[in-house]
Amino acid sequence: MTSPLTWLYAPGDRPRVVAKALVSGADVVVIDLEDAVAPDRKAYARAACAELLGDPQPVPVHVRVNALAGPWGEADLVAVAPAGGLAGLAGLRLPKVSSPADVVRVARRAGSAHGGAPGLYALLETALGIERAHDVATAHPSLRGISIGEEDLRTDLGVRDDAGLDWSRSRVVVAARAAGLAPPTQSVHPDIRDLDGLRASCARGRALGFLGRAAIHPCQLPVIERAYLPTEEEIERAETVVKAAAGEQGAQALPDGRFVDAAVVTAARRVLSLARRA
């Protein structure tokens, strides 16, 4: 499978919503046991999630468990990441990670060092988590990605303007790349009616180095995918670069004045790989 562009959250205590999410066209479905589920519904959500994931699913399914430092995280892992694993579970999303030890603890608890175990994805939602981004990204071989939980981070930092998160966003993009992980996905856009705002925000995220985005409603999926797929002009430019590189080795200048070297060719090939999704 190519790199996912859309990650759709669905509340774990609403099986019908989860069922719809599985056929929504999202690349990955994330069953949420954390913020979307009220305390008195945690046990039901956990049991319903474990029952569903006992069978293979049509798309990769991740589960966002509750933080292990809280009262529900350990029970979540017992239910959805038992010894031997669940056939339908592809990944665990770990909220409020602030140190490498958080990742290692879950990896050991979930048996993620063994083949077939779910990949781990760390959500950085505090100033301390952002400061330790690279240490978290290299904490354990089972870690597959890092990303930001922007609402919690915004609160922790006291940031009022969206641009106030750009430094943290770039920090996480660089940490992921330095650790050899896939580019981070953007955090959710909380207003499902504001598709123009979502589109503009995705363009900003793409410019910063993110790849794809989490969603909270299926109506957001086509906007996210379109925003992250290359345009026809970008594809044409990339094809020109790759063709030129195939005909002559080393750095060169194209007729339109663009300079082509190895880094430019790598970027062009990345564009064409992403374009093949369409």
PDB file of C-alpha atoms in Angstrom:
ATOM      1  CA  MET A   1       0.000   0.000   0.000  1.00  0.00           C
ATOM      2  CA  THR A   2       1.189   3.532  -0.790  1.00  0.00           C
ATOM      3  CA  SER A   3       1.527   6.048   2.022  1.00  0.00           C
ATOM      4  CA  PRO A   4      -1.879   6.765   3.598  1.00  0.00           C
ATOM      5  CA  LEU A   5      -3.313  10.220   3.038  1.00  0.00           C
ATOM      6  CA  THR A   6      -6.549   9.973   5.018  1.00  0.00           C
ATOM      7  CA  TRP A   7      -7.026   8.720   8.564  1.00  0.00           C
ATOM      8  CA  LEU A   8     -10.657   8.748   9.744  1.00  0.00           C
ATOM      9  CA  TYR A   9     -11.461   8.741  13.457  1.00  0.00           C
ATOM     10  CA  ALA A  10     -14.576   6.933  14.703  1.00  0.00           C
ATOM     11  CA  PRO A  11     -15.762   6.702  18.335  1.00  0.00           C
ATOM     12  CA  GLY A  12     -15.274   3.233  19.769  1.00  0.00           C
ATOM     13  CA  ASP A  13     -18.612   3.212  21.583  1.00  0.00           C
ATOM     14  CA  ARG A  14     -20.585   3.670  18.337  1.00  0.00           C
ATOM     15  CA  PRO A  15     -20.201   0.464  16.300  1.00  0.00           C
ATOM     16  CA  ARG A  16     -22.494   1.711  13.525  1.00  0.00           C
ATOM     17  CA  VAL A  17     -20.305   4.758  12.994  1.00  0.00           C
ATOM     18  CA  VAL A  18     -17.226   2.521  12.942  1.00  0.00           C
ATOM     19  CA  ALA A  19     -18.893   0.268  10.353  1.00  0.00           C
ATOM     20  CA  LYS A  20     -19.589   3.286   8.126  1.00  0.00           C
ATOM     21  CA  ALA A  21     -16.022   4.500   8.546  1.00  0.00           C
ATOM     22  CA  LEU A  22     -14.700   1.167   7.296  1.00  0.00           C
ATOM     23  CA  VAL A  23     -16.423   1.703   3.929  1.00  0.00           C
ATOM     24  CA  SER A  24     -15.918   5.482   3.749  1.00  0.00           C
ATOM     25  CA  GLY A  25     -12.887   5.350   1.474  1.00  0.00           C
ATOM     26  CA  ALA A  26     -10.443   6.380   4.200  1.00  0.00           C
ATOM     27  CA  ASP A  27      -6.985   4.853   3.879  1.00  0.00           C
ATOM     28  CA  VAL A  28      -6.890   4.108   7.618  1.00  0.00           C
ATOM     29  CA  VAL A  29      -9.696   4.007  10.176  1.00  0.00           C
ATOM     30  CA  VAL A  30      -8.816   4.990  13.737  1.00  0.00           C
ATOM     31  CA  ILE A  31     -11.151   3.663  16.412  1.00  0.00           C
ATOM     32  CA  ASP A  32     -10.987   6.136  19.268  1.00  0.00           C
ATOM     33  CA  LEU A  33     -11.151   4.935  22.861  1.00  0.00           C
ATOM     34  CA  GLU A  34      -9.872   8.228  24.247  1.00  0.00           C
ATOM     35  CA  ASP A  35     -11.374  11.690  23.735  1.00  0.00           C
ATOM     36  CA  ALA A  36     -14.455  10.592  21.779  1.00  0.00           C
ATOM     37  CA  VAL A  37     -15.663   8.235  24.528  1.00  0.00           C
ATOM     38  CA  ALA A  38     -17.179   9.347  27.835  1.00  0.00           C
ATOM     39  CA  PRO A  39     -15.787   7.753  31.012  1.00  0.00           C
ATOM     40  CA  ASP A  40     -18.923   5.684  31.644  1.00  0.00           C
ATOM     41  CA  ARG A  41     -18.701   4.279  28.096  1.00  0.00           C
ATOM     42  CA  LYS A  42     -15.030   3.262  28.158  1.00  0.00           C
ATOM     43  CA  ALA A  43     -15.627  -0.393  29.067  1.00  0.00           C
ATOM     44  CA  TYR A  44     -18.288  -0.827  26.393  1.00  0.00           C
ATOM     45  CA  ALA A  45     -16.120   0.854  23.733  1.00  0.00           C
ATOM     46  CA  ARG A  46     -13.173  -1.332  24.656  1.00  0.00           C
ATOM     47  CA  ALA A  47     -15.203  -4.541  24.420  1.00  0.00           C
ATOM     48  CA  ALA A  48     -16.877  -3.549  21.147  1.00  0.00           C
ATOM     49  CA  CYS A  49     -13.524  -2.658  19.624  1.00  0.00           C
ATOM     50  CA  ALA A  50     -11.919  -5.939  20.651  1.00  0.00           C
ATOM     51  CA  GLU A  51     -14.850  -7.918  19.254  1.00  0.00           C
ATOM     52  CA  LEU A  52     -14.691  -6.152  15.890  1.00  0.00           C
ATOM     53  CA  LEU A  53     -10.934  -6.519  15.553  1.00  0.00           C
ATOM     54  CA  GLY A  54     -11.051 -10.239  16.201  1.00  0.00           C
ATOM     55  CA  ASP A  55     -11.645 -10.522  12.448  1.00  0.00           C
ATOM     56  CA  PRO A  56      -9.688  -9.052   9.511  1.00  0.00           C
ATOM     57  CA  GLN A  57     -10.989  -5.708   8.259  1.00  0.00           C
ATOM     58  CA  PRO A  58     -11.232  -4.253   4.725  1.00  0.00           C
ATOM     59  CA  VAL A  59      -8.822  -1.407   5.509  1.00  0.00           C
ATOM     60  CA  PRO A  60      -6.053  -0.955   8.085  1.00  0.00           C
ATOM     61  CA  VAL A  61      -7.547  -0.195  11.497  1.00  0.00           C
ATOM     62  CA  HIS A  62      -5.710   1.596  14.284  1.00  0.00           C
ATOM     63  CA  VAL A  63      -6.913   2.121  17.826  1.00  0.00           C
ATOM     64  CA  ARG A  64      -6.212   5.255  19.813  1.00  0.00           C
ATOM     65  CA  VAL A  65      -5.972   3.968  23.350  1.00  0.00           C
ATOM     66  CA  ASN A  66      -6.169   6.075  26.459  1.00  0.00           C
ATOM     67  CA  ALA A  67      -2.910   7.329  27.957  1.00  0.00           C
ATOM     68  CA  LEU A  68      -1.228   4.679  30.071  1.00  0.00           C
ATOM     69  CA  ALA A  69      -0.675   7.232  32.819  1.00  0.00           C
ATOM     70  CA  GLY A  70      -4.440   7.465  33.277  1.00  0.00           C
ATOM     71  CA  PRO A  71      -7.013   5.011  34.648  1.00  0.00           C
ATOM     72  CA  TRP A  72      -8.040   3.333  31.366  1.00  0.00           C
ATOM     73  CA  GLY A  73      -4.913   2.859  29.249  1.00  0.00           C
ATOM     74  CA  GLU A  74      -3.765  -0.444  30.721  1.00  0.00           C
ATOM     75  CA  ALA A  75      -7.214  -2.010  30.311  1.00  0.00           C
ATOM     76  CA  ASP A  76      -7.295  -0.806  26.688  1.00  0.00           C
ATOM     77  CA  LEU A  77      -4.064  -2.639  25.923  1.00  0.00           C
ATOM     78  CA  VAL A  78      -5.258  -5.814  27.625  1.00  0.00           C
ATOM     79  CA  ALA A  79      -8.382  -5.777  25.432  1.00  0.00           C
ATOM     80  CA  VAL A  80      -7.099  -4.664  22.034  1.00  0.00           C
ATOM     81  CA  ALA A  81      -3.458  -5.790  22.104  1.00  0.00           C
ATOM     82  CA  PRO A  82      -3.546  -9.192  23.821  1.00  0.00           C
ATOM     83  CA  ALA A  83      -0.821 -11.792  23.492  1.00  0.00           C
ATOM     84  CA  GLY A  84      -1.074 -13.211  20.004  1.00  0.00           C
ATOM     85  CA  GLY A  85      -2.695 -10.038  18.700  1.00  0.00           C
ATOM     86  CA  LEU A  86      -6.003  -9.375  16.967  1.00  0.00           C
ATOM     87  CA  ALA A  87      -6.451 -10.142  13.284  1.00  0.00           C
ATOM     88  CA  GLY A  88      -7.980  -6.756  12.482  1.00  0.00           C
ATOM     89  CA  LEU A  89      -5.563  -4.494  14.378  1.00  0.00           C
ATOM     90  CA  ALA A  90      -2.891  -2.742  12.324  1.00  0.00           C
ATOM     91  CA  GLY A  91      -1.682  -0.072  14.733  1.00  0.00           C
ATOM     92  CA  LEU A  92      -1.916   1.576  18.136  1.00  0.00           C
ATOM     93  CA  ARG A  93      -2.010   5.347  18.458  1.00  0.00           C
ATOM     94  CA  LEU A  94      -0.561   6.522  21.754  1.00  0.00           C
ATOM     95  CA  PRO A  95      -1.803   9.856  23.125  1.00  0.00           C
ATOM     96  CA  LYS A  96       0.141  12.333  25.226  1.00  0.00           C
ATOM     97  CA  VAL A  97       3.561  10.760  24.676  1.00  0.00           C
ATOM     98  CA  SER A  98       6.198  12.891  26.390  1.00  0.00           C
ATOM     99  CA  SER A  99       9.248  10.621  26.516  1.00  0.00           C
ATOM    100  CA  PRO A 100      10.827   7.576  24.848  1.00  0.00           C
ATOM    101  CA  ALA A 101       9.946   5.570  27.955  1.00  0.00           C
ATOM    102  CA  ASP A 102       6.248   5.949  27.119  1.00  0.00           C
ATOM    103  CA  VAL A 103       6.777   4.216  23.779  1.00  0.00           C
ATOM    104  CA  VAL A 104       9.020   1.500  25.186  1.00  0.00           C
ATOM    105  CA  ARG A 105       6.497   0.722  27.903  1.00  0.00           C
ATOM    106  CA  VAL A 106       3.692   0.190  25.389  1.00  0.00           C
ATOM    107  CA  ALA A 107       5.946  -1.743  23.017  1.00  0.00           C
ATOM    108  CA  ARG A 108       6.863  -4.182  25.760  1.00  0.00           C
ATOM    109  CA  ARG A 109       3.306  -4.381  27.050  1.00  0.00           C
ATOM    110  CA  ALA A 110       1.840  -4.998  23.589  1.00  0.00           C
ATOM    111  CA  GLY A 111       4.583  -7.370  22.482  1.00  0.00           C
ATOM    112  CA  SER A 112       5.386  -5.119  19.552  1.00  0.00           C
ATOM    113  CA  ALA A 113       8.901  -6.444  19.252  1.00  0.00           C
ATOM    114  CA  HIS A 114       7.511  -9.634  17.715  1.00  0.00           C
ATOM    115  CA  GLY A 115       6.519 -10.155  14.095  1.00  0.00           C
ATOM    116  CA  GLY A 116       2.907  -9.381  13.240  1.00  0.00           C
ATOM    117  CA  ALA A 117       2.391  -7.083  16.243  1.00  0.00           C
ATOM    118  CA  PRO A 118       0.735  -3.714  15.593  1.00  0.00           C
ATOM    119  CA  GLY A 119       2.851  -0.694  14.746  1.00  0.00           C
ATOM    120  CA  LEU A 120       2.949   2.162  17.243  1.00  0.00           C
ATOM    121  CA  TYR A 121       2.206   5.818  16.488  1.00  0.00           C
ATOM    122  CA  ALA A 122       3.086   8.474  19.043  1.00  0.00           C
ATOM    123  CA  LEU A 123       1.004  11.617  19.461  1.00  0.00           C
ATOM    124  CA  LEU A 124       2.975  14.566  20.817  1.00  0.00           C
ATOM    125  CA  GLU A 125       0.592  16.876  22.668  1.00  0.00           C
ATOM    126  CA  THR A 126       2.743  18.793  25.153  1.00  0.00           C
ATOM    127  CA  ALA A 127       5.727  21.116  25.075  1.00  0.00           C
ATOM    128  CA  LEU A 128       7.850  18.368  26.617  1.00  0.00           C
ATOM    129  CA  GLY A 129       6.778  15.902  23.946  1.00  0.00           C
ATOM    130  CA  ILE A 130       7.761  18.339  21.192  1.00  0.00           C
ATOM    131  CA  GLU A 131      11.136  19.001  22.832  1.00  0.00           C
ATOM    132  CA  ARG A 132      11.813  15.253  22.869  1.00  0.00           C
ATOM    133  CA  ALA A 133      10.442  14.574  19.387  1.00  0.00           C
ATOM    134  CA  HIS A 134      13.540  12.886  17.971  1.00  0.00           C
ATOM    135  CA  ASP A 135      14.148  10.840  21.103  1.00  0.00           C
ATOM    136  CA  VAL A 136      10.551   9.604  20.907  1.00  0.00           C
ATOM    137  CA  ALA A 137      10.869   8.917  17.175  1.00  0.00           C
ATOM    138  CA  THR A 138      13.849   6.631  17.786  1.00  0.00           C
ATOM    139  CA  ALA A 139      12.578   5.031  20.999  1.00  0.00           C
ATOM    140  CA  HIS A 140      11.720   1.565  19.661  1.00  0.00           C
ATOM    141  CA  PRO A 141      11.788  -0.352  16.348  1.00  0.00           C
ATOM    142  CA  SER A 142       8.021  -0.851  16.477  1.00  0.00           C
ATOM    143  CA  LEU A 143       7.365   2.904  16.285  1.00  0.00           C
ATOM    144  CA  ARG A 144       6.034   3.689  12.804  1.00  0.00           C
ATOM    145  CA  GLY A 145       5.245   7.368  13.096  1.00  0.00           C
ATOM    146  CA  ILE A 146       4.914  10.517  15.164  1.00  0.00           C
ATOM    147  CA  SER A 147       2.425  13.344  14.840  1.00  0.00           C
ATOM    148  CA  ILE A 148       0.962  16.244  16.807  1.00  0.00           C
ATOM    149  CA  GLY A 149      -2.238  16.442  18.823  1.00  0.00           C
ATOM    150  CA  GLU A 150      -2.750  20.111  18.113  1.00  0.00           C
ATOM    151  CA  GLU A 151      -5.666  20.965  20.373  1.00  0.00           C
ATOM    152  CA  ASP A 152      -3.894  19.706  23.488  1.00  0.00           C
ATOM    153  CA  LEU A 153      -0.609  21.258  22.401  1.00  0.00           C
ATOM    154  CA  ARG A 154      -2.279  24.592  21.733  1.00  0.00           C
ATOM    155  CA  THR A 155      -3.700  24.557  25.250  1.00  0.00           C
ATOM    156  CA  ASP A 156      -0.391  23.526  26.808  1.00  0.00           C
ATOM    157  CA  LEU A 157       1.489  26.311  25.032  1.00  0.00           C
ATOM    158  CA  GLY A 158      -1.175  28.971  25.445  1.00  0.00           C
ATOM    159  CA  VAL A 159      -1.050  29.614  21.697  1.00  0.00           C
ATOM    160  CA  ARG A 160      -3.857  31.789  20.329  1.00  0.00           C
ATOM    161  CA  ASP A 161      -2.920  32.064  16.666  1.00  0.00           C
ATOM    162  CA  ASP A 162      -2.574  28.989  14.455  1.00  0.00           C
ATOM    163  CA  ALA A 163       0.804  30.174  13.187  1.00  0.00           C
ATOM    164  CA  GLY A 164       2.078  29.805  16.748  1.00  0.00           C
ATOM    165  CA  LEU A 165       2.194  26.035  16.179  1.00  0.00           C
ATOM    166  CA  ASP A 166       4.351  26.185  13.039  1.00  0.00           C
ATOM    167  CA  TRP A 167       7.641  25.812  14.888  1.00  0.00           C
ATOM    168  CA  SER A 168       6.340  22.705  16.667  1.00  0.00           C
ATOM    169  CA  ARG A 169       5.037  21.321  13.391  1.00  0.00           C
ATOM    170  CA  SER A 170       8.398  21.779  11.705  1.00  0.00           C
ATOM    171  CA  ARG A 171      10.170  20.260  14.693  1.00  0.00           C
ATOM    172  CA  VAL A 172       8.108  17.081  14.330  1.00  0.00           C
ATOM    173  CA  VAL A 173       8.581  16.929  10.540  1.00  0.00           C
ATOM    174  CA  VAL A 174      12.357  17.157  10.969  1.00  0.00           C
ATOM    175  CA  ALA A 175      12.391  14.611  13.810  1.00  0.00           C
ATOM    176  CA  ALA A 176      10.419  12.087  11.762  1.00  0.00           C
ATOM    177  CA  ARG A 177      12.716  12.474   8.777  1.00  0.00           C
ATOM    178  CA  ALA A 178      15.853  12.233  10.902  1.00  0.00           C
ATOM    179  CA  ALA A 179      14.526   9.025  12.449  1.00  0.00           C
ATOM    180  CA  GLY A 180      13.730   7.502   9.062  1.00  0.00           C
ATOM    181  CA  LEU A 181       9.976   7.551   9.653  1.00  0.00           C
ATOM    182  CA  ALA A 182       7.248   8.536   7.214  1.00  0.00           C
ATOM    183  CA  PRO A 183       6.283  12.225   7.169  1.00  0.00           C
ATOM    184  CA  PRO A 184       3.821  13.076   9.947  1.00  0.00           C
ATOM    185  CA  THR A 185       0.119  13.401   9.271  1.00  0.00           C
ATOM    186  CA  GLN A 186      -1.656  16.630  10.128  1.00  0.00           C
ATOM    187  CA  SER A 187      -3.901  16.879  13.143  1.00  0.00           C
ATOM    188  CA  VAL A 188      -7.675  17.041  12.660  1.00  0.00           C
ATOM    189  CA  HIS A 189      -9.516  20.142  11.477  1.00  0.00           C
ATOM    190  CA  PRO A 190     -12.296  20.333  14.082  1.00  0.00           C
ATOM    191  CA  ASP A 191     -14.943  22.232  12.066  1.00  0.00           C
ATOM    192  CA  ILE A 192     -16.519  19.753   9.639  1.00  0.00           C
ATOM    193  CA  ARG A 193     -18.488  22.531   7.909  1.00  0.00           C
ATOM    194  CA  ASP A 194     -15.405  24.618   7.136  1.00  0.00           C
ATOM    195  CA  LEU A 195     -14.132  22.785   4.066  1.00  0.00           C
ATOM    196  CA  ASP A 196     -12.479  25.894   2.642  1.00  0.00           C
ATOM    197  CA  GLY A 197     -10.571  26.327   5.889  1.00  0.00           C
ATOM    198  CA  LEU A 198      -9.625  22.646   5.801  1.00  0.00           C
ATOM    199  CA  ARG A 199      -8.358  23.013   2.243  1.00  0.00           C
ATOM    200  CA  ALA A 200      -6.226  26.034   3.116  1.00  0.00           C
ATOM    201  CA  SER A 201      -4.883  24.358   6.243  1.00  0.00           C
ATOM    202  CA  CYS A 202      -3.925  21.243   4.268  1.00  0.00           C
ATOM    203  CA  ALA A 203      -2.036  23.391   1.771  1.00  0.00           C
ATOM    204  CA  ARG A 204      -0.131  24.938   4.658  1.00  0.00           C
ATOM    205  CA  GLY A 205       0.601  21.507   6.148  1.00  0.00           C
ATOM    206  CA  ARG A 206       1.832  20.172   2.829  1.00  0.00           C
ATOM    207  CA  ALA A 207       4.151  23.160   2.480  1.00  0.00           C
ATOM    208  CA  LEU A 208       5.594  22.371   5.926  1.00  0.00           C
ATOM    209  CA  GLY A 209       6.327  18.737   5.012  1.00  0.00           C
ATOM    210  CA  PHE A 210       3.310  16.836   6.333  1.00  0.00           C
ATOM    211  CA  LEU A 211       1.756  14.024   4.316  1.00  0.00           C
ATOM    212  CA  GLY A 212      -1.959  13.389   4.704  1.00  0.00           C
ATOM    213  CA  ARG A 213      -4.310  14.249   7.519  1.00  0.00           C
ATOM    214  CA  ALA A 214      -6.594  12.846  10.183  1.00  0.00           C
ATOM    215  CA  ALA A 215     -10.326  13.507   9.756  1.00  0.00           C
ATOM    216  CA  ILE A 216     -13.369  13.365  12.005  1.00  0.00           C
ATOM    217  CA  HIS A 217     -16.037  13.133   9.279  1.00  0.00           C
ATOM    218  CA  PRO A 218     -16.148  11.423   5.872  1.00  0.00           C
ATOM    219  CA  CYS A 219     -16.948  14.737   4.144  1.00  0.00           C
ATOM    220  CA  GLN A 220     -13.385  15.838   4.915  1.00  0.00           C
ATOM    221  CA  LEU A 221     -11.738  12.896   3.145  1.00  0.00           C
ATOM    222  CA  PRO A 222     -11.898  14.058  -0.503  1.00  0.00           C
ATOM    223  CA  VAL A 223     -10.696  17.536   0.463  1.00  0.00           C
ATOM    224  CA  ILE A 224      -7.672  16.105   2.266  1.00  0.00           C
ATOM    225  CA  GLU A 225      -6.820  13.679  -0.514  1.00  0.00           C
ATOM    226  CA  ARG A 226      -7.086  16.312  -3.236  1.00  0.00           C
ATOM    227  CA  ALA A 227      -4.967  18.747  -1.233  1.00  0.00           C
ATOM    228  CA  TYR A 228      -2.173  16.223  -0.814  1.00  0.00           C
ATOM    229  CA  LEU A 229      -2.174  14.787  -4.319  1.00  0.00           C
ATOM    230  CA  PRO A 230       0.099  16.623  -6.780  1.00  0.00           C
ATOM    231  CA  THR A 231      -1.494  18.924  -9.343  1.00  0.00           C
ATOM    232  CA  GLU A 232      -1.299  18.290 -13.088  1.00  0.00           C
ATOM    233  CA  GLU A 233       1.340  21.004 -13.348  1.00  0.00           C
ATOM    234  CA  GLU A 234       3.423  19.392 -10.592  1.00  0.00           C
ATOM    235  CA  ILE A 235       3.163  16.013 -12.305  1.00  0.00           C
ATOM    236  CA  GLU A 236       4.208  17.451 -15.657  1.00  0.00           C
ATOM    237  CA  ARG A 237       7.194  19.212 -14.120  1.00  0.00           C
ATOM    238  CA  ALA A 238       8.231  16.038 -12.286  1.00  0.00           C
ATOM    239  CA  GLU A 239       7.985  13.956 -15.461  1.00  0.00           C
ATOM    240  CA  THR A 240      10.214  16.457 -17.276  1.00  0.00           C
ATOM    241  CA  VAL A 241      12.833  16.223 -14.531  1.00  0.00           C
ATOM    242  CA  VAL A 242      12.837  12.418 -14.411  1.00  0.00           C
ATOM    243  CA  LYS A 243      13.027  12.160 -18.191  1.00  0.00           C
ATOM    244  CA  ALA A 244      15.968  14.565 -18.299  1.00  0.00           C
ATOM    245  CA  ALA A 245      17.775  12.645 -15.564  1.00  0.00           C
ATOM    246  CA  ALA A 246      17.336   9.389 -17.457  1.00  0.00           C
ATOM    247  CA  GLY A 247      18.980  10.827 -20.545  1.00  0.00           C
ATOM    248  CA  GLU A 248      21.999  12.477 -18.959  1.00  0.00           C
ATOM    249  CA  GLN A 249      23.882  11.828 -15.734  1.00  0.00           C
ATOM    250  CA  GLY A 250      24.901  14.576 -13.328  1.00  0.00           C
ATOM    251  CA  ALA A 251      23.601  18.075 -12.745  1.00  0.00           C
ATOM    252  CA  GLN A 252      22.055  19.900 -15.696  1.00  0.00           C
ATOM    253  CA  ALA A 253      19.853  22.821 -16.638  1.00  0.00           C
ATOM    254  CA  LEU A 254      16.488  22.314 -18.328  1.00  0.00           C
ATOM    255  CA  PRO A 255      15.338  24.499 -21.245  1.00  0.00           C
ATOM    256  CA  ASP A 256      12.988  26.410 -18.901  1.00  0.00           C
ATOM    257  CA  GLY A 257      15.927  27.399 -16.696  1.00  0.00           C
ATOM    258  CA  ARG A 258      15.380  24.927 -13.860  1.00  0.00           C
ATOM    259  CA  PHE A 259      18.520  23.352 -12.432  1.00  0.00           C
ATOM    260  CA  VAL A 260      18.352  19.595 -11.968  1.00  0.00           C
ATOM    261  CA  ASP A 261      20.533  17.628  -9.571  1.00  0.00           C
ATOM    262  CA  ALA A 262      20.104  14.442  -7.520  1.00  0.00           C
ATOM    263  CA  ALA A 263      17.947  16.095  -4.851  1.00  0.00           C
ATOM    264  CA  VAL A 264      15.588  17.558  -7.464  1.00  0.00           C
ATOM    265  CA  VAL A 265      15.266  14.168  -9.154  1.00  0.00           C
ATOM    266  CA  THR A 266      14.462  12.481  -5.830  1.00  0.00           C
ATOM    267  CA  ALA A 267      11.727  15.030  -5.158  1.00  0.00           C
ATOM    268  CA  ALA A 268      10.315  14.537  -8.658  1.00  0.00           C
ATOM    269  CA  ARG A 269      10.150  10.792  -8.230  1.00  0.00           C
ATOM    270  CA  ARG A 270       8.338  11.284  -4.932  1.00  0.00           C
ATOM    271  CA  VAL A 271       5.742  13.418  -6.709  1.00  0.00           C
ATOM    272  CA  LEU A 272       5.188  10.775  -9.384  1.00  0.00           C
ATOM    273  CA  SER A 273       4.888   8.021  -6.784  1.00  0.00           C
ATOM    274  CA  LEU A 274       2.192   9.986  -4.997  1.00  0.00           C
ATOM    275  CA  ALA A 275       0.439  10.791  -8.272  1.00  0.00           C
ATOM    276  CA  ARG A 276       0.010   7.101  -9.023  1.00  0.00           C
ATOM    277  CA  ARG A 277      -2.570   6.918  -6.220  1.00  0.00           C
ATOM    278  CA  ALA A 278      -4.993   8.839  -8.414  1.00  0.00           C
TER     279      ALA A 278
END
